[in-house]
PDB file of C-alpha atoms in Angstrom:
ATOM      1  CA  UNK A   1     -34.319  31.020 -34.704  1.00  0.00           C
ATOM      2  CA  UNK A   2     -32.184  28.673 -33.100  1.00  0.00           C
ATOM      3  CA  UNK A   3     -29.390  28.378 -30.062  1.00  0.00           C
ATOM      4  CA  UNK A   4     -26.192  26.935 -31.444  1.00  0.00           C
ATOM      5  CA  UNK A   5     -24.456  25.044 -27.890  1.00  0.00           C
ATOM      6  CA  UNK A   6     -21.541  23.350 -29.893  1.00  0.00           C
ATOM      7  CA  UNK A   7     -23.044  20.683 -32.457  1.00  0.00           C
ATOM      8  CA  UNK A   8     -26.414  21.009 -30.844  1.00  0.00           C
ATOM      9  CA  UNK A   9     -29.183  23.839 -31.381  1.00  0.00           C
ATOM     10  CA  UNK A  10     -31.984  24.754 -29.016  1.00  0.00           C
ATOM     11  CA  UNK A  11     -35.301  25.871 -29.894  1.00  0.00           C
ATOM     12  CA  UNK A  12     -38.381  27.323 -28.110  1.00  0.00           C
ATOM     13  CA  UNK A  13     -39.635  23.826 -27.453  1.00  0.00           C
ATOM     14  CA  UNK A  14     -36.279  22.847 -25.856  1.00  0.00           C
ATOM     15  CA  UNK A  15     -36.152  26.186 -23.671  1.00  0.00           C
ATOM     16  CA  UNK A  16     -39.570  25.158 -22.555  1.00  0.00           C
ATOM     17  CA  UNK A  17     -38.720  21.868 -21.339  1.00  0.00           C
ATOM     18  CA  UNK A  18     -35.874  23.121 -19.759  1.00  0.00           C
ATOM     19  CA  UNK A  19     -37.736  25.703 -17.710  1.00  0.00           C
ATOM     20  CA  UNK A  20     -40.096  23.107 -16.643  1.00  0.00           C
ATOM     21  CA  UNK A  21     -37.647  20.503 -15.314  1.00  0.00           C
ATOM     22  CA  UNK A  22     -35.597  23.505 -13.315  1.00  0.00           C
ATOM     23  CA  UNK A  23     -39.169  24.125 -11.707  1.00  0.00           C
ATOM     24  CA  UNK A  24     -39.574  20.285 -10.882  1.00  0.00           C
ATOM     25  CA  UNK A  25     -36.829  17.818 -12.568  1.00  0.00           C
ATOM     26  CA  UNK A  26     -38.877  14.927 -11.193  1.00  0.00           C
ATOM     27  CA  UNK A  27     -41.705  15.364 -13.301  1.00  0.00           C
ATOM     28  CA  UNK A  28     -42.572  12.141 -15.802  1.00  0.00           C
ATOM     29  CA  UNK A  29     -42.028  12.497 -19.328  1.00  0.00           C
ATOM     30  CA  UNK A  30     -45.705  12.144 -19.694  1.00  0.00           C
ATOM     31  CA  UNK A  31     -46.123  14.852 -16.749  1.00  0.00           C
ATOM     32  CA  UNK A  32     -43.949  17.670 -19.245  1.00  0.00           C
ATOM     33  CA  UNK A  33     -45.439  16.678 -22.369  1.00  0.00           C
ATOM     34  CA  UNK A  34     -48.844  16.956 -21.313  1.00  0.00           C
ATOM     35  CA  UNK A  35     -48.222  20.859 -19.587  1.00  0.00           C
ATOM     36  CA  UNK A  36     -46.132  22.278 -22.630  1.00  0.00           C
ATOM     37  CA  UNK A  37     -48.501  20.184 -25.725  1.00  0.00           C
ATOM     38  CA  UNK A  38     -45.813  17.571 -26.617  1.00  0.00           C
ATOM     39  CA  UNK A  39     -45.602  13.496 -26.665  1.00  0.00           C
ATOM     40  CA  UNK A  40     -44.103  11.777 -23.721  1.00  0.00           C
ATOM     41  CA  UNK A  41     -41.385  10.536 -26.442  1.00  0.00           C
ATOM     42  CA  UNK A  42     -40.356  13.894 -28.059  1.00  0.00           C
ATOM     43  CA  UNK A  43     -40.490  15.389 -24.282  1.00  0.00           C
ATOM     44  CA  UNK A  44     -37.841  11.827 -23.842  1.00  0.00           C
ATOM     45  CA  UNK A  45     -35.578  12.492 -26.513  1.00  0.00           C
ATOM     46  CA  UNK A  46     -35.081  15.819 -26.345  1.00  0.00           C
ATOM     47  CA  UNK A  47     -34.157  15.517 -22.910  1.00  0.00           C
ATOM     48  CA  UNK A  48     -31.679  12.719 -23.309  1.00  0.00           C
ATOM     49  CA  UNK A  49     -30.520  14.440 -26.501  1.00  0.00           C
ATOM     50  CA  UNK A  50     -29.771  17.717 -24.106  1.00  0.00           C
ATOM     51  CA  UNK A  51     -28.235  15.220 -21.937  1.00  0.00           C
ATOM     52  CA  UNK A  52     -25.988  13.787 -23.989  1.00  0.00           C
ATOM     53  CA  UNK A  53     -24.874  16.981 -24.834  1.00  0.00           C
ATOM     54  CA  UNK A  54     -23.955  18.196 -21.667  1.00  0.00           C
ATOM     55  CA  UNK A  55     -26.607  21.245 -21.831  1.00  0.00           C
ATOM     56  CA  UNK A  56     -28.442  19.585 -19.034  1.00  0.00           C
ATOM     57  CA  UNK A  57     -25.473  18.317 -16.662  1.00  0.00           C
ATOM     58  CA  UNK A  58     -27.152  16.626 -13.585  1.00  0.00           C
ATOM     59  CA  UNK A  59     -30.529  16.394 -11.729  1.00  0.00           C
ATOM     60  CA  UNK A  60     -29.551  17.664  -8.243  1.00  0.00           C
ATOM     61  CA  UNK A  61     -31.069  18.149  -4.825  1.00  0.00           C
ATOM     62  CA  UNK A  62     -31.300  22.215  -3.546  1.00  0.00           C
ATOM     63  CA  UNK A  63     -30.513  21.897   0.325  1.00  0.00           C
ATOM     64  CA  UNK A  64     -31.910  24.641   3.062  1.00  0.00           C
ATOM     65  CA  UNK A  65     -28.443  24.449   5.317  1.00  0.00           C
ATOM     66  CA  UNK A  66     -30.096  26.323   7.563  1.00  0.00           C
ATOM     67  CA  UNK A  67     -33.054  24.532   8.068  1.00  0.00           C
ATOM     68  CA  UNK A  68     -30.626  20.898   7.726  1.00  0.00           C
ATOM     69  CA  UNK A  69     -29.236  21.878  10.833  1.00  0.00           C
ATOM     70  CA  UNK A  70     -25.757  23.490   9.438  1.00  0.00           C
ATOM     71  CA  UNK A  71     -24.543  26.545  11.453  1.00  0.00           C
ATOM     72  CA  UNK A  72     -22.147  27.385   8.805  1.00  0.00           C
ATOM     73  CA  UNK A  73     -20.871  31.171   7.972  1.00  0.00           C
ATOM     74  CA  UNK A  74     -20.565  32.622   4.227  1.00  0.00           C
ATOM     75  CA  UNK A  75     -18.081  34.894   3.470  1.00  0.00           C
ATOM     76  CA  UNK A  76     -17.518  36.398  -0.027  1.00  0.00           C
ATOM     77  CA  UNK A  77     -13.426  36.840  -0.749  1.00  0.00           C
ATOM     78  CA  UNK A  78     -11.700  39.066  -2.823  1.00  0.00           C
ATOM     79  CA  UNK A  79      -8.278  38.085  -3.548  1.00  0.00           C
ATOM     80  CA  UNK A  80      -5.572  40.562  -4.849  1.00  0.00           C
ATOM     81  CA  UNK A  81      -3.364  38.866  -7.331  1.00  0.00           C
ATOM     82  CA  UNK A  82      -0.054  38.897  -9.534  1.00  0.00           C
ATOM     83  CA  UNK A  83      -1.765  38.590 -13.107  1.00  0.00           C
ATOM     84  CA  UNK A  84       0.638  35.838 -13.774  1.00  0.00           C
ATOM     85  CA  UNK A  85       0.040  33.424 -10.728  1.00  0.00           C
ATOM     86  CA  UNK A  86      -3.960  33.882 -11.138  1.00  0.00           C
ATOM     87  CA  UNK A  87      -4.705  31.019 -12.787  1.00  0.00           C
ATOM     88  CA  UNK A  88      -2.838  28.942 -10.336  1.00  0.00           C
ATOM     89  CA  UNK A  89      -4.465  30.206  -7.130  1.00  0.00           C
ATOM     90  CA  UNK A  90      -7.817  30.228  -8.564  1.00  0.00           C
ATOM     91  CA  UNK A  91      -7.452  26.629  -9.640  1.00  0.00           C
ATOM     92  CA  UNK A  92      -6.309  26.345  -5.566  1.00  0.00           C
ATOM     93  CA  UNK A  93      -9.230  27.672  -4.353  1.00  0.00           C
ATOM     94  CA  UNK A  94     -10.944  25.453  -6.643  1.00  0.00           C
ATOM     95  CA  UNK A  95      -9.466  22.377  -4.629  1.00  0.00           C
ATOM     96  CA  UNK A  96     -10.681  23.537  -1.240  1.00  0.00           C
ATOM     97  CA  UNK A  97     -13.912  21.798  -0.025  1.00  0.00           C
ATOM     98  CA  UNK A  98     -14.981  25.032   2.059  1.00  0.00           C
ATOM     99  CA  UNK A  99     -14.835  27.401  -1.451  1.00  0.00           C
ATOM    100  CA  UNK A 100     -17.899  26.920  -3.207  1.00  0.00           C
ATOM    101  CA  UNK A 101     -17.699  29.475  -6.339  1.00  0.00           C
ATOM    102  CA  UNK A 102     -14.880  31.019  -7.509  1.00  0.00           C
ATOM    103  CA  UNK A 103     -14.438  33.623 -10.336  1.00  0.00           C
ATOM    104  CA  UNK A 104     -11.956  36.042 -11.752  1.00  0.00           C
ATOM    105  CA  UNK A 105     -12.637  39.358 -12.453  1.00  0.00           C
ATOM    106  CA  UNK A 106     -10.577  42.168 -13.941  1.00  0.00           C
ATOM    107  CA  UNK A 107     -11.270  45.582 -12.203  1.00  0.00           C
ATOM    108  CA  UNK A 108      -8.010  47.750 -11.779  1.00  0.00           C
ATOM    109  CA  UNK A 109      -6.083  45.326 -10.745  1.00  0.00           C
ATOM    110  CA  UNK A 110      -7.299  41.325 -11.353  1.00  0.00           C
ATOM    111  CA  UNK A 111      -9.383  39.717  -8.534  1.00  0.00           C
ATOM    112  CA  UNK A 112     -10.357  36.068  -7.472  1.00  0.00           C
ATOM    113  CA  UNK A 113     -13.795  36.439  -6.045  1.00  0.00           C
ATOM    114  CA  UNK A 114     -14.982  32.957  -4.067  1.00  0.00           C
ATOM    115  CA  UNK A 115     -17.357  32.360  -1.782  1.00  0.00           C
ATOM    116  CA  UNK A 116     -16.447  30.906   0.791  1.00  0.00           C
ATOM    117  CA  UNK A 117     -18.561  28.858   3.887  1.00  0.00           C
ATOM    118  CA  UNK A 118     -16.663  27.895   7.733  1.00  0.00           C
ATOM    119  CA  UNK A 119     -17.961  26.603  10.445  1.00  0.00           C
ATOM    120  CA  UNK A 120     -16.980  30.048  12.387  1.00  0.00           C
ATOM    121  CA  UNK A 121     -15.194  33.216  11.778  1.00  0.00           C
ATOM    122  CA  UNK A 122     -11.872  31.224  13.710  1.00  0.00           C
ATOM    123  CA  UNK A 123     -11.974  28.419  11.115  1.00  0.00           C
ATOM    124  CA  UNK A 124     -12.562  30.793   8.053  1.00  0.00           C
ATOM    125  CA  UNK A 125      -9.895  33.082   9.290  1.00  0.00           C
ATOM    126  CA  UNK A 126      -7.286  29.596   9.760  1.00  0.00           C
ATOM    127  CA  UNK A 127      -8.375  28.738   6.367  1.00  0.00           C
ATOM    128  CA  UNK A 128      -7.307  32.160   4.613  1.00  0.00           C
ATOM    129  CA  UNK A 129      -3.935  32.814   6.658  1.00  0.00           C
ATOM    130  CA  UNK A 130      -3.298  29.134   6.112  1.00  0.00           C
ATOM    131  CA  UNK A 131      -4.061  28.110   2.940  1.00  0.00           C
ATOM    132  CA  UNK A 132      -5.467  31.153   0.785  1.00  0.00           C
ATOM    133  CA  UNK A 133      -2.337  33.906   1.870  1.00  0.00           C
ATOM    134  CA  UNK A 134       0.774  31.919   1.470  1.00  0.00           C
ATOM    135  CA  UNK A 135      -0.348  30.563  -2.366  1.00  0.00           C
ATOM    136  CA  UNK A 136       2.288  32.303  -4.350  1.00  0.00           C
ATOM    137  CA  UNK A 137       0.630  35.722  -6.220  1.00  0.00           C
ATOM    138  CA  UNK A 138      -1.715  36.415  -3.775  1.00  0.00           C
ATOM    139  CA  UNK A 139      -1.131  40.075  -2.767  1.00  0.00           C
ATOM    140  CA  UNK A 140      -3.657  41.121  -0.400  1.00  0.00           C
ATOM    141  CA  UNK A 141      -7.172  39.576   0.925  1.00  0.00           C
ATOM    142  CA  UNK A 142     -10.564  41.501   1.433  1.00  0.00           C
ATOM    143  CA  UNK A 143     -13.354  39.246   3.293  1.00  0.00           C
ATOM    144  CA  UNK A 144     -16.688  39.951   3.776  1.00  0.00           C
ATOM    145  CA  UNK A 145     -18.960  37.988   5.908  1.00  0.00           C
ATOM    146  CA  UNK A 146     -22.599  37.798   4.750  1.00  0.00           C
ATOM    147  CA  UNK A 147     -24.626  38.659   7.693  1.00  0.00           C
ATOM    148  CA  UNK A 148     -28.391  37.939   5.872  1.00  0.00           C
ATOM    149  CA  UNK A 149     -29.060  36.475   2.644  1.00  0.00           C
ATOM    150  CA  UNK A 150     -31.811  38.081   0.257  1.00  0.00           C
ATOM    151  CA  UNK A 151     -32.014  35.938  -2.773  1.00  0.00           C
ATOM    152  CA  UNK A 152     -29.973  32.435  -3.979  1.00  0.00           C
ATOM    153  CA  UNK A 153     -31.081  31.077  -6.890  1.00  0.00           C
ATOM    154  CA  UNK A 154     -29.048  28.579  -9.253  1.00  0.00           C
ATOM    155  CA  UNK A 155     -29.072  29.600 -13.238  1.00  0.00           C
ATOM    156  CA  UNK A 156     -32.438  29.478 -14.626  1.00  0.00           C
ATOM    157  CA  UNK A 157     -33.730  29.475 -18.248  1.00  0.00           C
ATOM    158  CA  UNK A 158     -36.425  31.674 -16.972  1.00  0.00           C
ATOM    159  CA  UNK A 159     -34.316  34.224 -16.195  1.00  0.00           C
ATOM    160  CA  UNK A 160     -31.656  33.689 -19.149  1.00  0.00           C
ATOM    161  CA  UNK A 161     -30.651  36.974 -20.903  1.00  0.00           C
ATOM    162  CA  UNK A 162     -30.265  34.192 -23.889  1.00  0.00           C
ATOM    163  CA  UNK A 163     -34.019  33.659 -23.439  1.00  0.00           C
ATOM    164  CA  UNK A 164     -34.845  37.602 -23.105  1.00  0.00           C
ATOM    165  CA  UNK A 165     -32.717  37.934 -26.305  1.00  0.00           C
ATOM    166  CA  UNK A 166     -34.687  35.033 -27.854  1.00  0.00           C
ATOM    167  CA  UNK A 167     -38.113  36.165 -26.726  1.00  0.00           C
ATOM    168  CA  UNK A 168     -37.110  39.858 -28.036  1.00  0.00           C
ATOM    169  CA  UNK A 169     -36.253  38.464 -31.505  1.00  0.00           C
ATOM    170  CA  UNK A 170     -39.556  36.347 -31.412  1.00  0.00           C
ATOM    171  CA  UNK A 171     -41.109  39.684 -31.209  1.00  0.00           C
ATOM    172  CA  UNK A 172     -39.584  41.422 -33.964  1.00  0.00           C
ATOM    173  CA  UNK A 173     -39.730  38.756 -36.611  1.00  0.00           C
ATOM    174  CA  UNK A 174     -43.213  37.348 -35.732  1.00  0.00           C
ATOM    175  CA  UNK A 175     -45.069  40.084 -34.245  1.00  0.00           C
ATOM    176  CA  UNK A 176     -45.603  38.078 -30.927  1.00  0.00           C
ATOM    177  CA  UNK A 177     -43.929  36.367 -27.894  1.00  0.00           C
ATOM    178  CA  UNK A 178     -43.671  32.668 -29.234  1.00  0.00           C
ATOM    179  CA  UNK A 179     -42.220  31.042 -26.274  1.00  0.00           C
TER     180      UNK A 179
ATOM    181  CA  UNK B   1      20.987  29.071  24.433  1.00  0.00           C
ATOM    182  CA  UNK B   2      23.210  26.748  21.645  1.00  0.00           C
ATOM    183  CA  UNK B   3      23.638  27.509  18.477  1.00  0.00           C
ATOM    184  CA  UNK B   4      21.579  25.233  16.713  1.00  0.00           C
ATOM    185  CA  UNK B   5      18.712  26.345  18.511  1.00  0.00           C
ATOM    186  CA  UNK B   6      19.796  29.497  17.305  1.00  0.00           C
ATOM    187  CA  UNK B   7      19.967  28.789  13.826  1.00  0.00           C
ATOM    188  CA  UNK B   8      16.882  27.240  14.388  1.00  0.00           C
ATOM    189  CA  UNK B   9      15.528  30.507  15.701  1.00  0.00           C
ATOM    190  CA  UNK B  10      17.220  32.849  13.036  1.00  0.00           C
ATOM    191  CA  UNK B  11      16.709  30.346  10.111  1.00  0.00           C
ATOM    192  CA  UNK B  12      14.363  31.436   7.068  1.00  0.00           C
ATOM    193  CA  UNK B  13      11.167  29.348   6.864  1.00  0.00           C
ATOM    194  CA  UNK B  14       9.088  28.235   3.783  1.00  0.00           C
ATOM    195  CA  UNK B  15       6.170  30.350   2.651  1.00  0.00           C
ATOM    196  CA  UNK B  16       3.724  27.916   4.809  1.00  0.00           C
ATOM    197  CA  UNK B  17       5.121  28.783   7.487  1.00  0.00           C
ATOM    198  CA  UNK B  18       5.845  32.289   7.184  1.00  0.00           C
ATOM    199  CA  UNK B  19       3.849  35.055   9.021  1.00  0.00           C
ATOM    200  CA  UNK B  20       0.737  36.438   7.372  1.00  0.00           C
ATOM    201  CA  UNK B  21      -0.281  39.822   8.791  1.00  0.00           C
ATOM    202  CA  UNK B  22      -4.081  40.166   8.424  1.00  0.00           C
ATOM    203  CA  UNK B  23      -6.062  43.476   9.560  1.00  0.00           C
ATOM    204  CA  UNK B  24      -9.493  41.555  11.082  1.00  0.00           C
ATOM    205  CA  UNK B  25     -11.029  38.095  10.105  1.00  0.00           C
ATOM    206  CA  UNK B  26     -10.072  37.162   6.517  1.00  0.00           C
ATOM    207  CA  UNK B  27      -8.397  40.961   5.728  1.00  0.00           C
ATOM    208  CA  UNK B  28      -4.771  40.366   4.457  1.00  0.00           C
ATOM    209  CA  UNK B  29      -2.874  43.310   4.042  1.00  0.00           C
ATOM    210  CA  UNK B  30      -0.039  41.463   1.831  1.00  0.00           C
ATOM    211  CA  UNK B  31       2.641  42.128   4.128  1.00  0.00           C
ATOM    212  CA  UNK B  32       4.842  38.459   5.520  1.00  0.00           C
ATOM    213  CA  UNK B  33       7.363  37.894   7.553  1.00  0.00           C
ATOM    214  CA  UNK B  34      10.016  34.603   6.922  1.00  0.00           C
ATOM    215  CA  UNK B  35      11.967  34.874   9.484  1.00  0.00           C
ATOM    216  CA  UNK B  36      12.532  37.000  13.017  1.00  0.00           C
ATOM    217  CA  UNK B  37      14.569  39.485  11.158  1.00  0.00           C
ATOM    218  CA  UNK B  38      11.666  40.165   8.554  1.00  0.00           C
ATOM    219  CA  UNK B  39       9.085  40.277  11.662  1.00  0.00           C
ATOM    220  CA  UNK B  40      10.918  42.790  13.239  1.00  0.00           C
ATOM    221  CA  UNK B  41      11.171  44.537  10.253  1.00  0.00           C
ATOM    222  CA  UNK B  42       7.409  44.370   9.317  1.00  0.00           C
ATOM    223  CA  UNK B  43       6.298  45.772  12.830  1.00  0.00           C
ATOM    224  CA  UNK B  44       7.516  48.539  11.907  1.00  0.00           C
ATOM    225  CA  UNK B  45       5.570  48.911   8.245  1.00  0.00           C
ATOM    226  CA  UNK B  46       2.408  47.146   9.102  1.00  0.00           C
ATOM    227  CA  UNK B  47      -0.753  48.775   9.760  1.00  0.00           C
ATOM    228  CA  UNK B  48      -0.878  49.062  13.482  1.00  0.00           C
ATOM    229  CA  UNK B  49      -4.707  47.635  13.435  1.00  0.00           C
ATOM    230  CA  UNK B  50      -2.784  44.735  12.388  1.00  0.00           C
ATOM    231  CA  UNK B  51      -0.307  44.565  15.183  1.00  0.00           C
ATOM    232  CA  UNK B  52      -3.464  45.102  17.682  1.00  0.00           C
ATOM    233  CA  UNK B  53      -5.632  42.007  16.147  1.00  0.00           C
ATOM    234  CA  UNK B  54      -2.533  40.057  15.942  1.00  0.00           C
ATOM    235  CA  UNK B  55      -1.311  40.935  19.263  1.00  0.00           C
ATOM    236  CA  UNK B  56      -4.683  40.438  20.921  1.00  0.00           C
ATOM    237  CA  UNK B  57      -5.589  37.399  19.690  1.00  0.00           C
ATOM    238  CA  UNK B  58      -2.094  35.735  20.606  1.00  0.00           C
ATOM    239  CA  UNK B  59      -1.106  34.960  16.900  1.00  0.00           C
ATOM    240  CA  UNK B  60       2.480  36.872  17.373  1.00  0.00           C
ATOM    241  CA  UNK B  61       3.177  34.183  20.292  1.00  0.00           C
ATOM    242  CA  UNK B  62       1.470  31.434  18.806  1.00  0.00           C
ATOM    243  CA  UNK B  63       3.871  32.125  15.718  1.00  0.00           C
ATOM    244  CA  UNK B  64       7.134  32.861  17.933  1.00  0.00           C
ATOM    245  CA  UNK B  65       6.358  29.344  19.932  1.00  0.00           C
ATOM    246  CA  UNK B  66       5.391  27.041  17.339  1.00  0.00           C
ATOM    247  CA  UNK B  67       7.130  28.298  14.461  1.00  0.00           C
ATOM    248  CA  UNK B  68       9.997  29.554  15.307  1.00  0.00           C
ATOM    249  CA  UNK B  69       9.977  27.473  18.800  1.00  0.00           C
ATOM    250  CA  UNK B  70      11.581  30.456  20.660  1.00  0.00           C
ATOM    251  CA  UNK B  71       9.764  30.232  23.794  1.00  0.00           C
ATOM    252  CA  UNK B  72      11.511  32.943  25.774  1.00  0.00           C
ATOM    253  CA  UNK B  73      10.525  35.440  23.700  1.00  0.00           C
ATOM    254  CA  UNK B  74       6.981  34.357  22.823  1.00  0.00           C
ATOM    255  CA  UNK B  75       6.653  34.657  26.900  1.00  0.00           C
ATOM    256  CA  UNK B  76       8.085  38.436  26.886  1.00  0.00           C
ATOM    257  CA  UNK B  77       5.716  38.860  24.028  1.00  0.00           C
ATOM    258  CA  UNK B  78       3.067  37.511  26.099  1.00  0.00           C
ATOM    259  CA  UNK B  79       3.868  39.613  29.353  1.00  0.00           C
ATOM    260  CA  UNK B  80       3.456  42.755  27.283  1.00  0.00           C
ATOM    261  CA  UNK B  81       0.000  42.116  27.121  1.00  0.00           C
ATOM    262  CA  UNK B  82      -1.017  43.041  30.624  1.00  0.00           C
ATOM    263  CA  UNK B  83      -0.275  46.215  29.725  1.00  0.00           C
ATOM    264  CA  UNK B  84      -2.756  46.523  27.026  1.00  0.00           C
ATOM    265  CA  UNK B  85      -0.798  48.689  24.581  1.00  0.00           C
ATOM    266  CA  UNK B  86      -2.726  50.084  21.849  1.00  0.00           C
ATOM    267  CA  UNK B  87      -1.345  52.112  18.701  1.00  0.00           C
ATOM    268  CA  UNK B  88       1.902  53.445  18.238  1.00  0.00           C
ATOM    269  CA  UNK B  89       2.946  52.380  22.294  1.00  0.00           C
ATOM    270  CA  UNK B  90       2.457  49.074  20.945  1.00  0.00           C
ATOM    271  CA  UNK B  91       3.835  48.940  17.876  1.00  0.00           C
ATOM    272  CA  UNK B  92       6.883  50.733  20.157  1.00  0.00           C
ATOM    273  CA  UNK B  93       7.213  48.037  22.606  1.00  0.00           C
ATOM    274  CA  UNK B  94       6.712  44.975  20.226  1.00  0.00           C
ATOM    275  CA  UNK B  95       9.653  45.909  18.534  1.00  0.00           C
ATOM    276  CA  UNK B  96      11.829  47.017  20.890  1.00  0.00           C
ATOM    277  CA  UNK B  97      10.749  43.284  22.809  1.00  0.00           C
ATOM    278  CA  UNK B  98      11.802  41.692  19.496  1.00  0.00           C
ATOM    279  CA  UNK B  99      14.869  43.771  18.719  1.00  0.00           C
ATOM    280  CA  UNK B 100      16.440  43.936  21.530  1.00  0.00           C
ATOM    281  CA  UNK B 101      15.776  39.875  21.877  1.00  0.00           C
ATOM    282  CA  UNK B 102      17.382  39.452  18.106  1.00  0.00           C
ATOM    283  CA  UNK B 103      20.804  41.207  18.999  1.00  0.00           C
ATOM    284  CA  UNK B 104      20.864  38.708  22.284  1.00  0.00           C
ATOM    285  CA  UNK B 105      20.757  36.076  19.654  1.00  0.00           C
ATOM    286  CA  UNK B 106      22.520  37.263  16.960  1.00  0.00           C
ATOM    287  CA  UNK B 107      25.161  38.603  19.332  1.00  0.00           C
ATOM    288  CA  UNK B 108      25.715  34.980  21.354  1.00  0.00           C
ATOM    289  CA  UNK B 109      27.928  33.038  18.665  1.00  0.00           C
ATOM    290  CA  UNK B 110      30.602  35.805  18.751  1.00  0.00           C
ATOM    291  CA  UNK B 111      30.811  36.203  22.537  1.00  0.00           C
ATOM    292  CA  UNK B 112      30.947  32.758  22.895  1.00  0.00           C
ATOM    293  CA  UNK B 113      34.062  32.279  20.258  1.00  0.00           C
ATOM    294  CA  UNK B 114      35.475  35.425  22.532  1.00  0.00           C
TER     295      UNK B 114
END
């Protein structure tokens, strides 16, 4: 049982190394082969094959603000908008350094939710009636300011539903958990 | 007062620089005003939390300065501040400031011609 990603197909041993590098992604080749039972060279190519493919995008550095010094405040928006203009404001929001997510959803009416960081509530509210209100389709703004922050993690394979669904086929077909 | 700065005062501005009535930090309730007509219209519709953040913060003479760079009424604005209206007084006296401050303007080009 494979993942199809385009042209190129994961499999268990893939999904392995990926869980690995998300734990540590500077870990040698030699380091990853020798935890999950592989060569230093398949560990190599199937990385730069994933690579190449765009599966694995970048190798990044996770940042404590807090504990960099950054006195920043989060703030999850909600924007109200005319169906046909959402597309447009959402790729707006996109463009502004302080939005760091952004996603549409479709409730009962269609929403833009972003997160959004300021250095205070003053700049986040200049930011909003400034450059978030007067985009054309925007019909109304909730904000909510995030007052403590319980868990942030990026997208791991650990926690993958693709994985779960993997694992649960695993099961069925071979009797066991194989990854 | 001339009429330009008249026009200038009674003109309709871009959506930039239109005003944006917001309930608290971040809340927008959807409702704008482009030009001192509109505003005087909207005090009237808006959610009077709106008018009391607005009004409290100084955003309505902020606005009425920069924006619309009508001075003497951002300062009559201002002065009805020390009063601390709340509610439906203020939402009252905010647009009887502003209405009463539009027909001055709006009423100027005709006496003058008279």
């Amino acid at each position: 049982m494979k993942f199809k990603n385009n042209a190129l197909a994961l499999d268990a041993a893939d999904l392995k190394i990926l869980g690995v590098l998300q734990e540590d992604a500077r870990q040698t080749y030699t380091a990853i082969g020798r935890r999950l039972g592989m060569s230093h060279s398949t560990v190599y190519d199937r990385i730069k094959r994933m690579e190449r493919h765009g599966i694995i995008k970048k190798y990044t550095t996770v940042i404590d603000a807090e504990k960099a010094g950054a006195k920043n405040i989060t703030a999850v928006m909600t924007v109200f908008t005319d169906p046909k203009e959402s597309e447009k404001v959402a790729e707006k929001l996109c463009e502004a350094p302080q939005v760091l997510e952004v996603y549409t959803s479709l409730s009962e009416e269609l929403l833009i939710i972003a997160k959004v960081v300021a250095e205070d509530q003053e700049s986040l509210h200049a930011f909003i009636a400034d450059s978030v209100a007067p985009l054309p389709g925007v019909l109304r703004i909730r904000t909510s300011m995030v007052t403590k922050k319980f868990k942030e993690t990026l997208f791991s394979m650990a926690n993958s539903p693709k994985k779960l669904a993997f694992v649960e086929e695993n099961r069925d077909e071979m009797g066991e958990n194989k990854l | 007062m001339n009429e330009e700065t008249t026009s200038r005062i009674l003109r309709t501005l871009p959506r930039e620089k239109m005003f944006y009535f917001f309930t608290s930090i971040g809340n927008y309730t959807g409702k704008s005003a482009a030009s001192l007509k509109e505003f005087m219209d909207k005090i009237n519709e808006v959610d009077v939390r709106s008018l009391e953040f607005h009004f409290y913060r100084g955003d309505f003479e902020k606005w009425i300065a920069e924006v619309l760079q009508d001075e003497e009424l951002a300062e009559e604005v201002r002065k009805l501040r020390k009063f601390n209206p709340m509610g439906e007084v203020l939402r009252n006296q905010l647009h009887a400031t502003v209405s009463k401050h539009l027909k001055q303007l709006t009423s100027k080009p005709s006496s003058a011609q008279a």
